[in-house]
mmCIF file of C-alpha atoms in Angstrom:
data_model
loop_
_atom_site.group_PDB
_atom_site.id
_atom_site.type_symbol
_atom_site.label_atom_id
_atom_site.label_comp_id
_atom_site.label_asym_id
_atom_site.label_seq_id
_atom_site.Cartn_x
_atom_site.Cartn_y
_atom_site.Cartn_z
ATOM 1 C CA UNK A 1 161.094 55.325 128.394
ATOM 2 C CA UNK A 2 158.682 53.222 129.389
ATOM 3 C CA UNK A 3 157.724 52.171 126.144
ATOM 4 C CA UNK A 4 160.850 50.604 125.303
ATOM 5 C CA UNK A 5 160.411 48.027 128.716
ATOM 6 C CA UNK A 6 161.006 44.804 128.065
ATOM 7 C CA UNK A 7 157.989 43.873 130.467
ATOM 8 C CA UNK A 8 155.940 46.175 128.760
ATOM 9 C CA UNK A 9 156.321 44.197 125.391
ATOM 10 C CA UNK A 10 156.073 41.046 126.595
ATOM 11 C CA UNK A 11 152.371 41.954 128.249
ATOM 12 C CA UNK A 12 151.510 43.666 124.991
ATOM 13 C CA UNK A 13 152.693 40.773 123.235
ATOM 14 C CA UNK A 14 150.304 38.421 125.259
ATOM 15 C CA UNK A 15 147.426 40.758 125.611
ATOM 16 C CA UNK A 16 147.487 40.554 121.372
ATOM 17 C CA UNK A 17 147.736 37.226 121.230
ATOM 18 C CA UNK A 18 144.718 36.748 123.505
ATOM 19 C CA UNK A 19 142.332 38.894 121.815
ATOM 20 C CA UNK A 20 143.233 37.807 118.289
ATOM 21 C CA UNK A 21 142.725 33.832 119.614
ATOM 22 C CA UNK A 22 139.204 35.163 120.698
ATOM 23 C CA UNK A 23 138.194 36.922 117.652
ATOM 24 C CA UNK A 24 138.838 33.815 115.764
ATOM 25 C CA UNK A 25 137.194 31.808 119.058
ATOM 26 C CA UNK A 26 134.041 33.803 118.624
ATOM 27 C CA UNK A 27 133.969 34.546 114.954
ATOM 28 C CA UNK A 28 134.451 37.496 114.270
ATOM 29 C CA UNK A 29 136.093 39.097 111.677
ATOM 30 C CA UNK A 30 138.349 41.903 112.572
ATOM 31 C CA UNK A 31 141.314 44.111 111.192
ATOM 32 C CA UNK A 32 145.021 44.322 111.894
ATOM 33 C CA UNK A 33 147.182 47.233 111.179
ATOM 34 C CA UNK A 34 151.057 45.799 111.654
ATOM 35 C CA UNK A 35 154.159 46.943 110.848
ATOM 36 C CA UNK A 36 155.449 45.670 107.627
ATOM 37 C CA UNK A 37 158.438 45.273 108.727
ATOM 38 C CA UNK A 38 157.531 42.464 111.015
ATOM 39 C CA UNK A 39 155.203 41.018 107.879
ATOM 40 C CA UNK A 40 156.545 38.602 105.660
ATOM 41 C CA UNK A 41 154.678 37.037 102.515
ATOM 42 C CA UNK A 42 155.041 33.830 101.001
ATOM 43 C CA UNK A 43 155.406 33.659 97.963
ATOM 44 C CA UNK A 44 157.099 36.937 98.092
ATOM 45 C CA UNK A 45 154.483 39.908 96.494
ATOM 46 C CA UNK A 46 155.467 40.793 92.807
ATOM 47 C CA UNK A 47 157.766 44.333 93.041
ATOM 48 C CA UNK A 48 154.484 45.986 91.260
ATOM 49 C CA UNK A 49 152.114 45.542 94.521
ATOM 50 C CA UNK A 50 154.936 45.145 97.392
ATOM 51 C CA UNK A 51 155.672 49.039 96.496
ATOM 52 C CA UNK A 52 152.600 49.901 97.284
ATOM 53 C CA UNK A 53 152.618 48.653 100.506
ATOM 54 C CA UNK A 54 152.860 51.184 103.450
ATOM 55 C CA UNK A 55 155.070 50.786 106.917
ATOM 56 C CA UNK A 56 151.880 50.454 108.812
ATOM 57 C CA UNK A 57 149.592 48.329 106.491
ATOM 58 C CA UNK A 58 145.791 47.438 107.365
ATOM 59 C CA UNK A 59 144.567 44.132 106.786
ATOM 60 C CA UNK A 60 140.820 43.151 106.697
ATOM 61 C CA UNK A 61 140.429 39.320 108.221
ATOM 62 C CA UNK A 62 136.874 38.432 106.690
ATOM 63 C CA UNK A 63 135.439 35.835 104.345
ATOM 64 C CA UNK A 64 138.317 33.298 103.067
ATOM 65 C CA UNK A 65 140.913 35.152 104.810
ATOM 66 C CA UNK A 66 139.530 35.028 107.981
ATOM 67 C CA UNK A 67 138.948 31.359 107.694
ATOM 68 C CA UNK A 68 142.475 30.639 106.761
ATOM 69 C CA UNK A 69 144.173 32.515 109.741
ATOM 70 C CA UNK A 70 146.506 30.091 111.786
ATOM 71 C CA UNK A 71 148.597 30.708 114.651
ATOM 72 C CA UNK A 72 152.260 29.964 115.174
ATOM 73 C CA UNK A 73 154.525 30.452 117.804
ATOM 74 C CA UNK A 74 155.851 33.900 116.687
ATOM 75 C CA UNK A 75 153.274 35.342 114.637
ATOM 76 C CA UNK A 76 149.209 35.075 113.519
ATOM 77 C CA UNK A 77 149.453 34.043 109.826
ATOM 78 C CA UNK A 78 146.521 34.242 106.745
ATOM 79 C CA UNK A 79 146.078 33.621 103.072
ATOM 80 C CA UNK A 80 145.339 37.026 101.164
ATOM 81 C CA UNK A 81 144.820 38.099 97.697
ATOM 82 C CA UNK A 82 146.746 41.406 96.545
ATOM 83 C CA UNK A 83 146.291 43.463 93.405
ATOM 84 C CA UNK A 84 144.131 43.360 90.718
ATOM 85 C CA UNK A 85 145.444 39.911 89.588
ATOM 86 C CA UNK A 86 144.506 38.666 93.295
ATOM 87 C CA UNK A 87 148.005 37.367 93.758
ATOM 88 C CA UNK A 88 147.830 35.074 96.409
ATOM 89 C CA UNK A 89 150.158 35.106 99.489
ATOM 90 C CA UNK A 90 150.277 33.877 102.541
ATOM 91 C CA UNK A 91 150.810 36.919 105.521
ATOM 92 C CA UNK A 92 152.486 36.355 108.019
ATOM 93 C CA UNK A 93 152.760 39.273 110.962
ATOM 94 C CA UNK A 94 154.628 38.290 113.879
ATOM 95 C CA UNK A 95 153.064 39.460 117.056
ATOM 96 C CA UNK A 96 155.130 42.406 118.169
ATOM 97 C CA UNK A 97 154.535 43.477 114.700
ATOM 98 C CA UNK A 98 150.787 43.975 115.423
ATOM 99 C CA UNK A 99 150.156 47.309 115.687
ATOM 100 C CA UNK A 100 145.907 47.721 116.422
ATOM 101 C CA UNK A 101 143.151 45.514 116.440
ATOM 102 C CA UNK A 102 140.185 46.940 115.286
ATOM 103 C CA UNK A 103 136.285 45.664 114.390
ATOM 104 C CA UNK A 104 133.951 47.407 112.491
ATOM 105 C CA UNK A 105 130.866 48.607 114.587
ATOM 106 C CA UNK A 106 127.852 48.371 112.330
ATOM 107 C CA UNK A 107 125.632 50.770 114.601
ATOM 108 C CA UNK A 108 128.410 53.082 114.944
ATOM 109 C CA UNK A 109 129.526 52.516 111.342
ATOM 110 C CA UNK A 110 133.101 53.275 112.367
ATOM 111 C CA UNK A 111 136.129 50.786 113.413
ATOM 112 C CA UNK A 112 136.330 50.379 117.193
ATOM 113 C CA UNK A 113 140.358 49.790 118.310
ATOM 114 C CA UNK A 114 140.809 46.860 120.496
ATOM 115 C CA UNK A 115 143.850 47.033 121.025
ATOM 116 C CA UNK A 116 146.969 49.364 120.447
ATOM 117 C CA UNK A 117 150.164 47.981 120.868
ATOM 118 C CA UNK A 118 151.912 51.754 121.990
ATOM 119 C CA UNK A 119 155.298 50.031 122.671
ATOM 120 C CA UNK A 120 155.488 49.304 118.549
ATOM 121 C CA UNK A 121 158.367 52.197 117.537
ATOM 122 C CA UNK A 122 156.921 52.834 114.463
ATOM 123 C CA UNK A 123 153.757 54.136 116.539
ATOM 124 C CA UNK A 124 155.997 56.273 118.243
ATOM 125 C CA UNK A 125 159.219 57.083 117.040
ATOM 126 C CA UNK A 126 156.814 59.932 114.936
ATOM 127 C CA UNK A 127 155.740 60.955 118.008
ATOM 128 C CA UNK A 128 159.317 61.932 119.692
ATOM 129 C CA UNK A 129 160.275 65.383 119.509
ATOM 130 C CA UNK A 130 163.989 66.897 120.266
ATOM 131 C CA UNK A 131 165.636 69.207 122.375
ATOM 132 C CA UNK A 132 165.703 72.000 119.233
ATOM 133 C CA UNK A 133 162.288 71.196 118.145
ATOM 134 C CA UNK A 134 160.997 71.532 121.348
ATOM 135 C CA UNK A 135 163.141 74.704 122.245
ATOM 136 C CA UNK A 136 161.805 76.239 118.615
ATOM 137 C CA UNK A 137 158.161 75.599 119.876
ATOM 138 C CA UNK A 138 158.620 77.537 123.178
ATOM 139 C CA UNK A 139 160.696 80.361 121.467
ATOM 140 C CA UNK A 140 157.386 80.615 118.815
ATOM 141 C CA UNK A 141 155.130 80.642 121.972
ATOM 142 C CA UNK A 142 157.222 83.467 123.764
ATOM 143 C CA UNK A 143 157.200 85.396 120.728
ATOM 144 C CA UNK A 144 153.085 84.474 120.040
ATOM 145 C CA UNK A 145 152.929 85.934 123.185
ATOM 146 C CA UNK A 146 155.153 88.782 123.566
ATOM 147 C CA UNK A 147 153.647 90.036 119.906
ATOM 148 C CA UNK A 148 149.767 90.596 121.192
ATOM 149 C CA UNK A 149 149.683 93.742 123.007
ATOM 150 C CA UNK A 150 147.076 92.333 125.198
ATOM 151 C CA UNK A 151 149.101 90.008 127.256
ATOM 152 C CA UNK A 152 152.095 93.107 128.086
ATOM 153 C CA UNK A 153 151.381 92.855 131.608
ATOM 154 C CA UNK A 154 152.150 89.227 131.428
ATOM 155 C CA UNK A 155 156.149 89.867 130.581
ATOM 156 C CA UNK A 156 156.557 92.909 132.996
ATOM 157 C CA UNK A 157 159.210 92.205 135.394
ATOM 158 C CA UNK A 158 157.602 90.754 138.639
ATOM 159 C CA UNK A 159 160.307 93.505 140.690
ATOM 160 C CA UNK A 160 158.164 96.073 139.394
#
């Protein structure tokens, strides 16, 4: 699959990398989602607020946070407050973990994606169907088919 190419990652990888460095360039506050798994926090969230904390997690870089962000080698990194206590943490997402990019459009009022990292499996390893599933969705369409009188002559035998 060509997801999975090594290439593939390494030019997502980069492409990431060079919008987020112009974002921050520019200004601009922005959005990440990332894959948690590829997050780390430090000081470590309290067990209350880290279980609340989905696989694909959106973060908001404005205000403080956006003025905090760094980059590293391996990964984009920012100071955030969680909870209602505001614990503060600092997040770390490696690069690979960064899912989408996204800014807020004011005239549009909606988030605009930048940039979709599609090689990130937790993207779409939901998206990957099997062999039964997809031989139980073509057995449902014969039969959607076969049970409307209206498309008979579709299933006569073509020797006919």
């Amino acid at each position: 699959m060509v997801l999975k190419n090594p290439q593939l990652q390494k030019l997502l990888i980069k492409h990431a990398k060079e919008i987020l460095a112009l974002l921050v360039q520019e200004g601009i506050s922005f959005s990440i989602l990332c894959d948690i798994s590829k997050t780390h926090f430090d000081p470590s969230l309290p067990e209350d607020i880290a279980k609340d904390i989905d696989e694909l997690s959106l973060f908001v870089l404005a205000g403080y946070t956006f003025e905090s962000i760094e980059f590293e080698t391996h990964c984009i990194s920012f100071e955030a407050g969680f909870g209602s206590q505001n614990f503060g943490s600092v997040v770390s997402i490696e690069y690979e973990g960064v899912v989408q990019i996204l800014l807020q459009d004011p005239q549009l009022l909606q988030e605009v994606s930048l940039f979709v990292n599609v090689g990130n499996s937790k993207l779409y390893n939901k998206l990957e169907t099997s062999e039964e599933e997809i031989e139980e969705g073509l057995e449902h369409s014969f039969l959607a088919l076969a049970s409307n009188p209206a498309n008979f002559h579709l299933l006569k035998d073509s020797d006919e």
